[in-house]
mmCIF file of C-alpha atoms in Angstrom:
data_model
loop_
_atom_site.group_PDB
_atom_site.id
_atom_site.type_symbol
_atom_site.label_atom_id
_atom_site.label_comp_id
_atom_site.label_asym_id
_atom_site.label_seq_id
_atom_site.Cartn_x
_atom_site.Cartn_y
_atom_site.Cartn_z
ATOM 1 C CA MET A 1 39.743 -1.003 -33.405
ATOM 2 C CA SER A 2 39.962 -4.790 -33.094
ATOM 3 C CA LYS A 3 38.489 -4.635 -29.600
ATOM 4 C CA LYS A 4 35.499 -2.671 -30.886
ATOM 5 C CA ILE A 5 34.974 -5.205 -33.683
ATOM 6 C CA ASN A 6 35.148 -8.065 -31.149
ATOM 7 C CA TYR A 7 32.646 -6.396 -28.834
ATOM 8 C CA SER A 8 30.325 -5.732 -31.763
ATOM 9 C CA LYS A 9 30.368 -9.365 -32.806
ATOM 10 C CA ILE A 10 29.776 -10.564 -29.257
ATOM 11 C CA ASN A 11 26.889 -8.116 -28.823
ATOM 12 C CA ILE A 12 25.222 -9.253 -32.047
ATOM 13 C CA PHE A 13 25.704 -12.925 -31.199
ATOM 14 C CA ILE A 14 24.216 -12.600 -27.685
ATOM 15 C CA SER A 15 21.312 -10.508 -29.014
ATOM 16 C CA PHE A 16 20.634 -13.189 -31.628
ATOM 17 C CA LEU A 17 20.572 -15.908 -28.942
ATOM 18 C CA ILE A 18 18.136 -13.880 -26.813
ATOM 19 C CA ILE A 19 15.807 -13.317 -29.782
ATOM 20 C CA ILE A 20 15.925 -17.037 -30.611
ATOM 21 C CA SER A 21 15.124 -17.897 -26.978
ATOM 22 C CA PHE A 22 12.161 -15.497 -27.149
ATOM 23 C CA LEU A 23 10.828 -17.232 -30.268
ATOM 24 C CA ILE A 24 11.386 -20.675 -28.720
ATOM 25 C CA GLY A 25 9.395 -19.517 -25.696
ATOM 26 C CA PHE A 26 6.613 -18.448 -28.054
ATOM 27 C CA TYR A 27 6.597 -21.838 -29.773
ATOM 28 C CA PHE A 28 6.446 -23.787 -26.482
ATOM 29 C CA GLN A 29 4.008 -21.339 -24.807
ATOM 30 C CA GLU A 30 6.430 -20.649 -21.952
ATOM 31 C CA ASN A 31 4.945 -19.544 -18.627
ATOM 32 C CA SER A 32 7.970 -18.171 -16.769
ATOM 33 C CA SER A 33 6.023 -15.618 -14.683
ATOM 34 C CA GLY A 34 3.133 -17.943 -13.839
ATOM 35 C CA GLY A 35 0.666 -15.502 -15.390
ATOM 36 C CA ALA A 36 -0.807 -18.098 -17.752
ATOM 37 C CA ILE A 37 -3.109 -19.154 -14.942
ATOM 38 C CA ASP A 38 -5.095 -15.960 -15.646
ATOM 39 C CA PHE A 39 -5.506 -16.652 -19.366
ATOM 40 C CA LYS A 40 -9.103 -17.798 -18.830
ATOM 41 C CA HIS A 41 -9.957 -14.231 -17.752
ATOM 42 C CA TYR A 42 -8.357 -12.669 -20.842
ATOM 43 C CA TYR A 43 -10.034 -15.225 -23.080
ATOM 44 C CA ASN A 44 -13.393 -14.397 -21.507
ATOM 45 C CA ASN A 45 -12.783 -10.712 -22.277
ATOM 46 C CA PHE A 46 -11.918 -11.447 -25.915
ATOM 47 C CA LYS A 47 -15.265 -13.255 -26.245
ATOM 48 C CA LEU A 48 -17.090 -10.520 -24.338
ATOM 49 C CA PHE A 49 -16.115 -7.832 -26.859
ATOM 50 C CA TYR A 50 -16.401 -9.975 -29.983
ATOM 51 C CA GLY A 51 -19.560 -9.222 -31.947
ATOM 52 C CA ASN A 52 -20.781 -6.668 -29.395
ATOM 53 C CA ASN A 53 -21.357 -2.979 -29.806
ATOM 54 C CA PHE A 54 -19.126 -1.152 -27.321
ATOM 55 C CA PHE A 55 -22.098 0.380 -25.500
ATOM 56 C CA GLN A 56 -23.735 -3.048 -25.198
ATOM 57 C CA VAL A 57 -20.833 -4.718 -23.372
ATOM 58 C CA ASP A 58 -21.915 -6.211 -20.045
ATOM 59 C CA TRP A 59 -19.271 -4.730 -17.756
ATOM 60 C CA PHE A 60 -20.310 -7.030 -14.900
ATOM 61 C CA LYS A 61 -18.772 -9.866 -16.953
ATOM 62 C CA TYR A 62 -15.535 -7.970 -17.641
ATOM 63 C CA GLU A 63 -12.781 -9.921 -15.855
ATOM 64 C CA SER A 64 -9.961 -7.400 -15.632
ATOM 65 C CA SER A 65 -8.711 -4.585 -13.429
ATOM 66 C CA SER A 66 -7.636 -2.567 -16.494
ATOM 67 C CA LEU A 67 -9.345 -0.109 -18.770
ATOM 68 C CA PRO A 68 -10.147 -1.962 -22.014
ATOM 69 C CA LEU A 69 -8.165 -0.258 -24.831
ATOM 70 C CA TYR A 70 -6.183 -3.464 -25.403
ATOM 71 C CA TYR A 71 -9.413 -5.369 -26.088
ATOM 72 C CA PHE A 72 -10.682 -2.673 -28.456
ATOM 73 C CA VAL A 73 -7.509 -3.067 -30.513
ATOM 74 C CA THR A 74 -7.404 -6.871 -30.431
ATOM 75 C CA TYR A 75 -11.083 -6.957 -31.445
ATOM 76 C CA PHE A 76 -9.881 -6.778 -35.070
ATOM 77 C CA PHE A 77 -7.614 -9.823 -34.623
ATOM 78 C CA TYR A 78 -9.905 -12.093 -32.635
ATOM 79 C CA ASN A 79 -11.244 -15.239 -34.266
ATOM 80 C CA PRO A 80 -13.426 -17.381 -31.964
ATOM 81 C CA ASP A 81 -12.243 -20.539 -33.734
ATOM 82 C CA ASN A 82 -8.513 -19.754 -33.815
ATOM 83 C CA LEU A 83 -6.420 -17.511 -31.554
ATOM 84 C CA LEU A 84 -3.342 -17.650 -33.803
ATOM 85 C CA LEU A 85 -3.946 -14.146 -35.183
ATOM 86 C CA ILE A 86 -3.990 -12.563 -31.704
ATOM 87 C CA LYS A 87 -0.892 -14.566 -30.759
ATOM 88 C CA ILE A 88 0.960 -13.249 -33.807
ATOM 89 C CA PHE A 89 -0.327 -9.723 -33.104
ATOM 90 C CA ASN A 90 1.123 -9.895 -29.566
ATOM 91 C CA LEU A 91 4.407 -11.290 -30.852
ATOM 92 C CA LEU A 92 4.746 -8.452 -33.378
ATOM 93 C CA LEU A 93 3.710 -5.918 -30.732
ATOM 94 C CA SER A 94 6.486 -7.188 -28.452
ATOM 95 C CA PHE A 95 9.092 -7.000 -31.203
ATOM 96 C CA LEU A 96 7.905 -3.463 -31.926
ATOM 97 C CA CYS A 97 8.594 -2.647 -28.247
ATOM 98 C CA PHE A 98 12.072 -4.140 -28.695
ATOM 99 C CA PHE A 99 12.720 -2.121 -31.876
ATOM 100 C CA ILE A 100 11.556 1.221 -30.423
ATOM 101 C CA PHE A 101 13.592 0.562 -27.270
ATOM 102 C CA TYR A 102 16.628 -0.021 -29.503
ATOM 103 C CA LYS A 103 16.003 3.242 -31.391
ATOM 104 C CA ILE A 104 15.664 5.217 -28.151
ATOM 105 C CA LEU A 105 18.844 3.709 -26.661
ATOM 106 C CA LYS A 106 20.791 4.376 -29.835
ATOM 107 C CA ASN A 107 19.594 7.957 -30.393
ATOM 108 C CA HIS A 108 19.027 9.231 -26.859
ATOM 109 C CA LEU A 109 22.083 7.669 -25.187
ATOM 110 C CA LYS A 110 24.195 7.729 -28.369
ATOM 111 C CA LEU A 111 25.277 4.116 -27.886
ATOM 112 C CA THR A 112 26.857 2.053 -30.623
ATOM 113 C CA ASN A 113 24.404 0.084 -32.748
ATOM 114 C CA THR A 114 25.395 -3.260 -31.278
ATOM 115 C CA LEU A 115 25.458 -2.111 -27.645
ATOM 116 C CA ALA A 116 21.991 -0.550 -28.081
ATOM 117 C CA LEU A 117 20.816 -3.806 -29.688
ATOM 118 C CA LEU A 118 22.113 -5.893 -26.795
ATOM 119 C CA LEU A 119 20.612 -3.654 -24.105
ATOM 120 C CA ALA A 120 17.288 -3.486 -25.968
ATOM 121 C CA SER A 121 17.175 -7.279 -26.034
ATOM 122 C CA SER A 122 17.220 -7.258 -22.219
ATOM 123 C CA ILE A 123 13.417 -6.805 -22.168
ATOM 124 C CA LEU A 124 13.098 -10.103 -24.033
ATOM 125 C CA LEU A 125 14.534 -11.795 -20.930
ATOM 126 C CA SER A 126 11.802 -10.456 -18.650
ATOM 127 C CA PRO A 127 9.612 -13.360 -17.432
ATOM 128 C CA TYR A 128 6.604 -11.004 -17.338
ATOM 129 C CA PHE A 129 7.172 -9.510 -20.791
ATOM 130 C CA ARG A 130 7.620 -13.007 -22.254
ATOM 131 C CA THR A 131 4.564 -14.539 -20.574
ATOM 132 C CA SER A 132 2.409 -11.553 -21.517
ATOM 133 C CA THR A 133 3.442 -12.055 -25.156
ATOM 134 C CA TYR A 134 2.858 -15.778 -25.287
ATOM 135 C CA TRP A 135 -0.440 -15.791 -23.399
ATOM 136 C CA MET A 136 -2.040 -12.711 -25.031
ATOM 137 C CA MET A 137 -2.098 -10.775 -21.770
ATOM 138 C CA GLU A 138 -2.712 -7.053 -21.297
ATOM 139 C CA GLU A 139 0.695 -5.902 -20.039
ATOM 140 C CA ASN A 140 2.719 -5.419 -23.225
ATOM 141 C CA PHE A 141 0.276 -3.080 -24.971
ATOM 142 C CA PRO A 142 0.676 -0.251 -22.405
ATOM 143 C CA ILE A 143 4.434 -0.879 -22.473
ATOM 144 C CA LEU A 144 4.374 -0.160 -26.224
ATOM 145 C CA MET A 145 2.343 3.005 -25.589
ATOM 146 C CA THR A 146 4.959 4.035 -23.010
ATOM 147 C CA PHE A 147 7.809 3.463 -25.457
ATOM 148 C CA LEU A 148 6.020 5.621 -28.045
ATOM 149 C CA THR A 149 5.478 8.321 -25.411
ATOM 150 C CA ILE A 150 9.182 8.301 -24.521
ATOM 151 C CA TYR A 151 10.207 8.275 -28.196
ATOM 152 C CA PHE A 152 8.187 11.397 -29.055
ATOM 153 C CA PHE A 153 9.081 13.130 -25.781
ATOM 154 C CA LEU A 154 12.812 12.694 -26.380
ATOM 155 C CA ASN A 155 12.492 13.869 -29.981
ATOM 156 C CA MET A 156 10.623 16.920 -28.700
ATOM 157 C CA LYS A 157 13.415 17.595 -26.183
ATOM 158 C CA LYS A 158 15.979 17.632 -28.992
ATOM 159 C CA LYS A 159 13.988 20.036 -31.143
ATOM 160 C CA PHE A 160 10.620 21.314 -29.968
ATOM 161 C CA ASN A 161 7.776 20.351 -32.255
ATOM 162 C CA TYR A 162 4.048 20.559 -31.465
ATOM 163 C CA VAL A 163 3.401 17.319 -33.363
ATOM 164 C CA PHE A 164 5.858 15.473 -31.110
ATOM 165 C CA LEU A 165 4.226 17.028 -28.042
ATOM 166 C CA LEU A 166 0.722 15.990 -29.129
ATOM 167 C CA CYS A 167 1.885 12.465 -29.994
ATOM 168 C CA ALA A 168 3.623 12.079 -26.622
ATOM 169 C CA ILE A 169 0.449 13.176 -24.777
ATOM 170 C CA PHE A 170 -1.789 10.960 -26.933
ATOM 171 C CA PHE A 171 0.258 7.789 -26.394
ATOM 172 C CA SER A 172 0.657 8.480 -22.659
ATOM 173 C CA VAL A 173 -3.147 8.631 -22.382
ATOM 174 C CA CYS A 174 -3.430 5.432 -24.459
ATOM 175 C CA ALA A 175 -1.162 3.762 -21.880
ATOM 176 C CA PHE A 176 -3.604 4.865 -19.160
ATOM 177 C CA PHE A 177 -6.600 3.514 -21.099
ATOM 178 C CA SER A 178 -4.754 0.192 -21.320
ATOM 179 C CA ARG A 179 -3.906 0.025 -17.607
ATOM 180 C CA GLN A 180 -4.865 2.626 -15.005
ATOM 181 C CA ASN A 181 -1.546 2.554 -13.127
ATOM 182 C CA TYR A 182 0.091 4.073 -16.226
ATOM 183 C CA ILE A 183 -1.466 7.376 -15.177
ATOM 184 C CA ILE A 184 2.023 8.075 -13.802
ATOM 185 C CA ILE A 185 3.281 8.261 -17.404
ATOM 186 C CA SER A 186 0.741 10.963 -18.243
ATOM 187 C CA PHE A 187 1.285 12.799 -14.976
ATOM 188 C CA GLY A 188 5.073 12.585 -15.246
ATOM 189 C CA LEU A 189 4.953 13.828 -18.850
ATOM 190 C CA PHE A 190 2.768 16.741 -17.751
ATOM 191 C CA LEU A 191 5.290 17.742 -15.064
ATOM 192 C CA LEU A 192 8.156 17.568 -17.569
ATOM 193 C CA THR A 193 6.463 19.507 -20.403
ATOM 194 C CA PHE A 194 4.357 22.104 -18.580
ATOM 195 C CA ASP A 195 6.022 25.519 -18.226
ATOM 196 C CA PHE A 196 5.329 26.512 -14.621
ATOM 197 C CA LYS A 197 7.104 29.847 -15.120
ATOM 198 C CA ASN A 198 4.749 30.969 -17.886
ATOM 199 C CA ILE A 199 1.425 29.368 -16.958
ATOM 200 C CA PHE A 200 -0.755 31.038 -19.611
ATOM 201 C CA SER A 201 1.543 30.360 -22.554
ATOM 202 C CA LYS A 202 0.243 28.931 -25.834
ATOM 203 C CA LYS A 203 2.118 25.691 -25.171
ATOM 204 C CA ASN A 204 0.577 25.241 -21.702
ATOM 205 C CA LEU A 205 -2.945 25.901 -22.962
ATOM 206 C CA LEU A 206 -2.424 23.325 -25.707
ATOM 207 C CA ILE A 207 -1.154 20.775 -23.165
ATOM 208 C CA ILE A 208 -4.164 21.294 -20.884
ATOM 209 C CA PHE A 209 -6.673 21.160 -23.753
ATOM 210 C CA THR A 210 -5.081 18.036 -25.286
ATOM 211 C CA TYR A 211 -5.027 16.166 -21.972
ATOM 212 C CA ALA A 212 -8.630 17.180 -21.244
ATOM 213 C CA PHE A 213 -9.785 16.039 -24.689
ATOM 214 C CA CYS A 214 -7.854 12.736 -24.590
ATOM 215 C CA PHE A 215 -9.151 11.874 -21.111
ATOM 216 C CA LEU A 216 -12.788 12.556 -22.066
ATOM 217 C CA PRO A 217 -13.614 8.836 -22.606
ATOM 218 C CA SER A 218 -12.856 8.212 -18.926
ATOM 219 C CA ILE A 219 -16.141 9.996 -18.124
ATOM 220 C CA TYR A 220 -17.993 7.089 -19.738
ATOM 221 C CA PHE A 221 -16.212 4.550 -17.513
ATOM 222 C CA ILE A 222 -16.746 6.627 -14.382
ATOM 223 C CA ILE A 223 -20.483 6.566 -15.162
ATOM 224 C CA ALA A 224 -20.707 2.935 -16.387
ATOM 225 C CA TRP A 225 -18.421 1.524 -13.672
ATOM 226 C CA LYS A 226 -19.296 4.130 -11.025
ATOM 227 C CA GLY A 227 -15.561 4.756 -10.701
ATOM 228 C CA LEU A 228 -12.345 3.709 -12.452
ATOM 229 C CA LEU A 229 -12.492 0.086 -11.311
ATOM 230 C CA PRO A 230 -14.673 -2.498 -13.119
ATOM 231 C CA PRO A 231 -17.788 -3.656 -11.215
ATOM 232 C CA LEU A 232 -16.397 -7.165 -10.678
ATOM 233 C CA LEU A 233 -13.430 -5.769 -8.733
ATOM 234 C CA VAL A 234 -15.649 -3.534 -6.646
ATOM 235 C CA GLU A 235 -17.727 -6.611 -5.702
ATOM 236 C CA GLN A 236 -14.480 -8.264 -4.567
ATOM 237 C CA ASP A 237 -13.715 -5.233 -2.325
ATOM 238 C CA ARG A 238 -10.502 -4.462 -4.238
ATOM 239 C CA THR A 239 -10.635 -0.742 -3.521
ATOM 240 C CA LEU A 240 -7.803 1.799 -3.661
ATOM 241 C CA ILE A 241 -6.722 2.509 -0.068
ATOM 242 C CA PHE A 242 -3.321 3.998 0.774
ATOM 243 C CA ASN A 243 -1.200 1.546 2.757
ATOM 244 C CA PHE A 244 2.355 2.724 3.494
ATOM 245 C CA LYS A 245 3.216 -0.792 4.731
ATOM 246 C CA ASN A 246 3.408 -1.813 1.059
ATOM 247 C CA ILE A 247 6.690 0.115 0.890
ATOM 248 C CA PRO A 248 9.028 -2.702 2.086
ATOM 249 C CA HIS A 249 7.582 -5.060 -0.536
ATOM 250 C CA ILE A 250 7.778 -2.365 -3.242
ATOM 251 C CA MET A 251 11.406 -1.546 -2.427
ATOM 252 C CA ASN A 252 12.375 -5.236 -2.467
ATOM 253 C CA ILE A 253 10.835 -5.547 -5.921
ATOM 254 C CA LEU A 254 12.710 -2.440 -7.092
ATOM 255 C CA LEU A 255 15.961 -3.778 -5.640
ATOM 256 C CA ILE A 256 16.001 -6.421 -8.374
ATOM 257 C CA TYR A 257 16.241 -3.655 -11.002
ATOM 258 C CA ILE A 258 18.439 -1.244 -9.034
ATOM 259 C CA PHE A 259 21.048 -3.817 -7.995
ATOM 260 C CA PRO A 260 22.701 -4.380 -11.420
ATOM 261 C CA PHE A 261 23.684 -0.693 -11.572
ATOM 262 C CA LEU A 262 25.811 -1.190 -8.473
ATOM 263 C CA TYR A 263 28.230 -2.842 -10.932
ATOM 264 C CA ILE A 264 28.882 0.526 -12.614
ATOM 265 C CA GLU A 265 29.294 2.680 -9.501
ATOM 266 C CA ARG A 266 30.318 0.185 -6.834
ATOM 267 C CA LYS A 267 33.290 2.303 -5.690
ATOM 268 C CA LYS A 268 31.154 5.448 -5.292
ATOM 269 C CA VAL A 269 28.479 3.503 -3.431
ATOM 270 C CA LEU A 270 31.033 1.915 -1.093
ATOM 271 C CA PHE A 271 32.578 5.343 -0.407
ATOM 272 C CA PHE A 272 29.112 6.804 0.318
ATOM 273 C CA PHE A 273 28.302 3.987 2.758
ATOM 274 C CA ILE A 274 31.613 4.393 4.612
ATOM 275 C CA LYS A 275 31.416 8.201 4.720
ATOM 276 C CA ASN A 276 27.791 8.238 5.969
ATOM 277 C CA LYS A 277 27.756 5.106 8.131
ATOM 278 C CA ILE A 278 26.506 6.905 11.271
ATOM 279 C CA LEU A 279 23.664 8.578 9.359
ATOM 280 C CA ILE A 280 22.745 5.300 7.662
ATOM 281 C CA ILE A 281 22.648 3.415 10.980
ATOM 282 C CA THR A 282 20.463 6.171 12.472
ATOM 283 C CA LEU A 283 18.094 6.060 9.496
ATOM 284 C CA PHE A 284 17.979 2.262 9.719
ATOM 285 C CA ILE A 285 16.858 2.404 13.363
ATOM 286 C CA PHE A 286 14.179 4.950 12.422
ATOM 287 C CA TYR A 287 13.101 2.702 9.499
ATOM 288 C CA LEU A 288 12.693 -0.295 11.822
ATOM 289 C CA LEU A 289 10.627 1.805 14.219
ATOM 290 C CA LEU A 290 8.475 3.111 11.350
ATOM 291 C CA PHE A 291 7.661 -0.448 10.246
ATOM 292 C CA TYR A 292 7.537 -1.945 13.727
ATOM 293 C CA ASN A 293 4.055 -3.370 13.032
ATOM 294 C CA PHE A 294 4.907 -4.580 9.528
ATOM 295 C CA ILE A 295 3.465 -8.038 8.770
ATOM 296 C CA PRO A 296 5.026 -9.961 5.846
ATOM 297 C CA SER A 297 2.628 -11.331 3.238
ATOM 298 C CA ASN A 298 3.424 -14.286 1.004
ATOM 299 C CA PHE A 299 0.752 -13.135 -1.461
ATOM 300 C CA GLY A 300 2.571 -10.946 -3.981
ATOM 301 C CA GLY A 301 5.645 -8.990 -2.940
ATOM 302 C CA GLY A 302 7.958 -10.111 -5.744
ATOM 303 C CA ALA A 303 10.836 -12.541 -6.145
ATOM 304 C CA ILE A 304 12.918 -11.442 -3.131
ATOM 305 C CA ASN A 305 9.862 -11.745 -0.910
ATOM 306 C CA LYS A 306 9.216 -15.256 -2.237
ATOM 307 C CA LEU A 307 12.867 -16.248 -1.680
ATOM 308 C CA LEU A 308 12.884 -14.930 1.890
ATOM 309 C CA PHE A 309 9.685 -16.857 2.664
ATOM 310 C CA MET A 310 11.420 -20.013 1.442
ATOM 311 C CA LEU A 311 14.476 -19.400 3.638
ATOM 312 C CA SER A 312 12.979 -18.045 6.877
ATOM 313 C CA SER A 313 9.836 -17.358 8.873
ATOM 314 C CA GLY A 314 8.447 -15.334 11.782
ATOM 315 C CA PHE A 315 10.674 -12.715 13.421
ATOM 316 C CA VAL A 316 13.660 -13.455 11.162
ATOM 317 C CA LEU A 317 11.558 -13.170 8.001
ATOM 318 C CA LYS A 318 10.121 -9.789 9.002
ATOM 319 C CA TYR A 319 13.508 -8.227 9.674
ATOM 320 C CA LEU A 320 15.153 -9.736 6.603
ATOM 321 C CA ILE A 321 12.444 -8.105 4.454
ATOM 322 C CA LEU A 322 13.002 -4.780 6.236
ATOM 323 C CA ILE A 323 16.803 -5.004 5.937
ATOM 324 C CA PHE A 324 16.658 -5.742 2.212
ATOM 325 C CA SER A 325 14.126 -2.970 1.590
ATOM 326 C CA PHE A 326 16.175 -0.430 3.568
ATOM 327 C CA PHE A 327 19.270 -1.373 1.569
ATOM 328 C CA SER A 328 17.191 -0.811 -1.586
ATOM 329 C CA PHE A 329 16.278 2.703 -0.383
ATOM 330 C CA ILE A 330 19.881 3.620 0.393
ATOM 331 C CA LEU A 331 21.179 2.165 -2.870
ATOM 332 C CA PHE A 332 18.505 4.001 -4.861
ATOM 333 C CA PHE A 333 19.302 7.293 -3.103
ATOM 334 C CA THR A 334 23.048 6.849 -3.622
ATOM 335 C CA LEU A 335 22.736 6.124 -7.327
ATOM 336 C CA PHE A 336 19.971 8.544 -8.355
ATOM 337 C CA ARG A 337 19.654 11.318 -5.750
ATOM 338 C CA TYR A 338 20.474 14.019 -8.326
ATOM 339 C CA ASN A 339 18.331 12.550 -11.114
ATOM 340 C CA LYS A 340 15.021 14.466 -11.353
ATOM 341 C CA PHE A 341 13.508 12.151 -13.967
ATOM 342 C CA ILE A 342 14.186 8.958 -12.003
ATOM 343 C CA LEU A 343 13.004 10.525 -8.734
ATOM 344 C CA ILE A 344 9.725 11.686 -10.317
ATOM 345 C CA TYR A 345 8.966 8.344 -11.972
ATOM 346 C CA PHE A 346 9.804 6.084 -9.032
ATOM 347 C CA GLY A 347 8.354 8.490 -6.466
ATOM 348 C CA LEU A 348 5.030 8.433 -8.311
ATOM 349 C CA SER A 349 5.242 4.643 -8.702
ATOM 350 C CA ILE A 350 5.779 4.071 -4.976
ATOM 351 C CA LEU A 351 2.877 6.370 -4.054
ATOM 352 C CA LEU A 352 0.586 4.722 -6.601
ATOM 353 C CA PHE A 353 1.325 1.147 -5.588
ATOM 354 C CA CYS A 354 0.854 1.960 -1.928
ATOM 355 C CA THR A 355 -2.844 2.089 -2.881
ATOM 356 C CA ILE A 356 -2.882 -1.426 -4.374
ATOM 357 C CA THR A 357 -2.737 -4.584 -2.270
ATOM 358 C CA PRO A 358 -1.199 -7.035 -2.926
ATOM 359 C CA VAL A 359 1.749 -5.636 -4.873
ATOM 360 C CA TRP A 360 2.875 -7.852 -7.757
ATOM 361 C CA GLN A 361 6.257 -7.758 -9.470
ATOM 362 C CA GLU A 362 4.605 -7.519 -12.895
ATOM 363 C CA TYR A 363 3.621 -3.926 -11.988
ATOM 364 C CA PHE A 364 7.323 -2.989 -12.131
ATOM 365 C CA ASP A 365 8.766 -5.393 -14.694
ATOM 366 C CA PRO A 366 10.253 -4.542 -17.158
ATOM 367 C CA LEU A 367 9.427 -0.797 -16.937
ATOM 368 C CA SER A 368 11.662 -0.189 -13.902
ATOM 369 C CA LEU A 369 14.697 -1.528 -15.730
ATOM 370 C CA ILE A 370 13.747 0.381 -18.901
ATOM 371 C CA PHE A 371 13.512 3.731 -17.095
ATOM 372 C CA ILE A 372 16.816 3.239 -15.269
ATOM 373 C CA LEU A 373 18.590 2.253 -18.493
ATOM 374 C CA LEU A 374 17.182 5.237 -20.386
ATOM 375 C CA PHE A 375 17.250 7.962 -17.749
ATOM 376 C CA GLY A 376 19.622 6.751 -15.024
ATOM 377 C CA ASN A 377 22.595 8.462 -16.732
ATOM 378 C CA LYS A 378 24.812 5.445 -16.109
ATOM 379 C CA LEU A 379 25.595 4.364 -19.676
ATOM 380 C CA ASN A 380 27.803 5.506 -22.527
ATOM 381 C CA SER A 381 29.580 3.892 -25.460
ATOM 382 C CA SER A 382 32.646 2.987 -23.418
ATOM 383 C CA LEU A 383 34.233 -0.370 -22.749
ATOM 384 C CA ASN A 384 32.709 -0.385 -19.257
ATOM 385 C CA SER A 385 29.187 -0.132 -20.669
ATOM 386 C CA ASN A 386 29.794 -3.191 -22.837
ATOM 387 C CA ARG A 387 30.970 -5.104 -19.788
ATOM 388 C CA PHE A 388 27.985 -3.868 -17.794
ATOM 389 C CA ALA A 389 25.688 -5.053 -20.602
ATOM 390 C CA TYR A 390 27.173 -8.564 -20.319
ATOM 391 C CA PHE A 391 26.759 -8.499 -16.543
ATOM 392 C CA LEU A 392 23.143 -7.351 -16.937
ATOM 393 C CA ILE A 393 22.320 -10.058 -19.485
ATOM 394 C CA VAL A 394 23.810 -12.784 -17.267
ATOM 395 C CA TYR A 395 21.897 -11.353 -14.277
ATOM 396 C CA LEU A 396 18.580 -11.281 -16.170
ATOM 397 C CA THR A 397 19.186 -14.738 -17.646
ATOM 398 C CA PHE A 398 19.684 -16.073 -14.122
ATOM 399 C CA PHE A 399 16.467 -14.346 -13.018
ATOM 400 C CA LEU A 400 14.550 -15.831 -15.970
ATOM 401 C CA SER A 401 16.001 -19.297 -15.284
ATOM 402 C CA ALA A 402 15.038 -19.042 -11.597
ATOM 403 C CA SER A 403 11.504 -18.032 -12.616
ATOM 404 C CA LEU A 404 11.205 -21.013 -14.971
ATOM 405 C CA PHE A 405 12.566 -23.336 -12.300
ATOM 406 C CA ASP A 406 10.112 -21.931 -9.756
ATOM 407 C CA GLN A 407 7.177 -22.472 -12.089
ATOM 408 C CA LYS A 408 8.227 -26.055 -12.704
ATOM 409 C CA LEU A 409 8.213 -26.612 -8.938
ATOM 410 C CA LEU A 410 4.710 -25.164 -8.683
ATOM 411 C CA THR A 411 3.221 -27.304 -11.480
#
């Protein structure tokens, strides 16, 4: 009993420190991800919507790649003379993400209150989540919509309820209307809720009708934008073209979020590598041949890519990127090969972001970590999970510190 009490106190204390650090970052307008450089674009969008009828917005002045639900919501908090209200709105929105994440961890994974609290606070260490909060960026609003989708979906899984189903669909579509790449949330939810064995059931018809109704506003944007990308992006030739050579960069970004879970199953992973060493070597040779013409890009690609560019160049750089990305593939397969939910989400993510160049780490942070924590089936209320939580917090704190240090070097 005393050990449990000690762990509870430690968990609460660390969570409190993380929350304080998040508030300190808010006060000092921290820019750990470097995203503050784009604030001028968000500020322009706030002004663009303020005082305008929706149908009178000049979309050729809209400086974003995202659908504009976030700006419709923040319209009610925008004051042209003082941005404090929007700042507070974003701060509260981020803490709402934290609270719903805590509730999901506690109820879905049946963790102790303090362990759920500590793991939920992990998102407050994300450089991208923090910067998006402090600089009124678009990213955290679709994250909240995703949390609400997951919350209602998991409640529906416990005890089916049409209200929960409708809410899950509605918030998944809201995530899409906040950022187009969140279409994978809607599509993934559809795959998980649709009954393919009884296609014409009442439930299936309701799902199809609800999705069709909720996606109706997209028709307006397809007409006004002549597609699902704003006119300004089309002028910049930022079109959606599938490029499988994005995969090494994507897998190196994902490695950052997969790696901590090696702590939990390191013995199983080591055994898998030893048992299948011939197969792994064969697959590695095939992987190198597949990406023989791969050309590293220092524009985007995530933290590992940036680190490798600092340490190497040319031939060595190319093969280091490929080695790390292959290791990410094998580690992912070893840890989650039997997990349908994880395979669906990350499979869809990889396919989607092969159509977007360059690939930025903010596309995966902190959602990748959130999905693995919630659906990776690696956690329980045991002593080991408490120790893993401490390892994860130290790991993420180091990542945040490295991001802050990197930004100081750039300024």
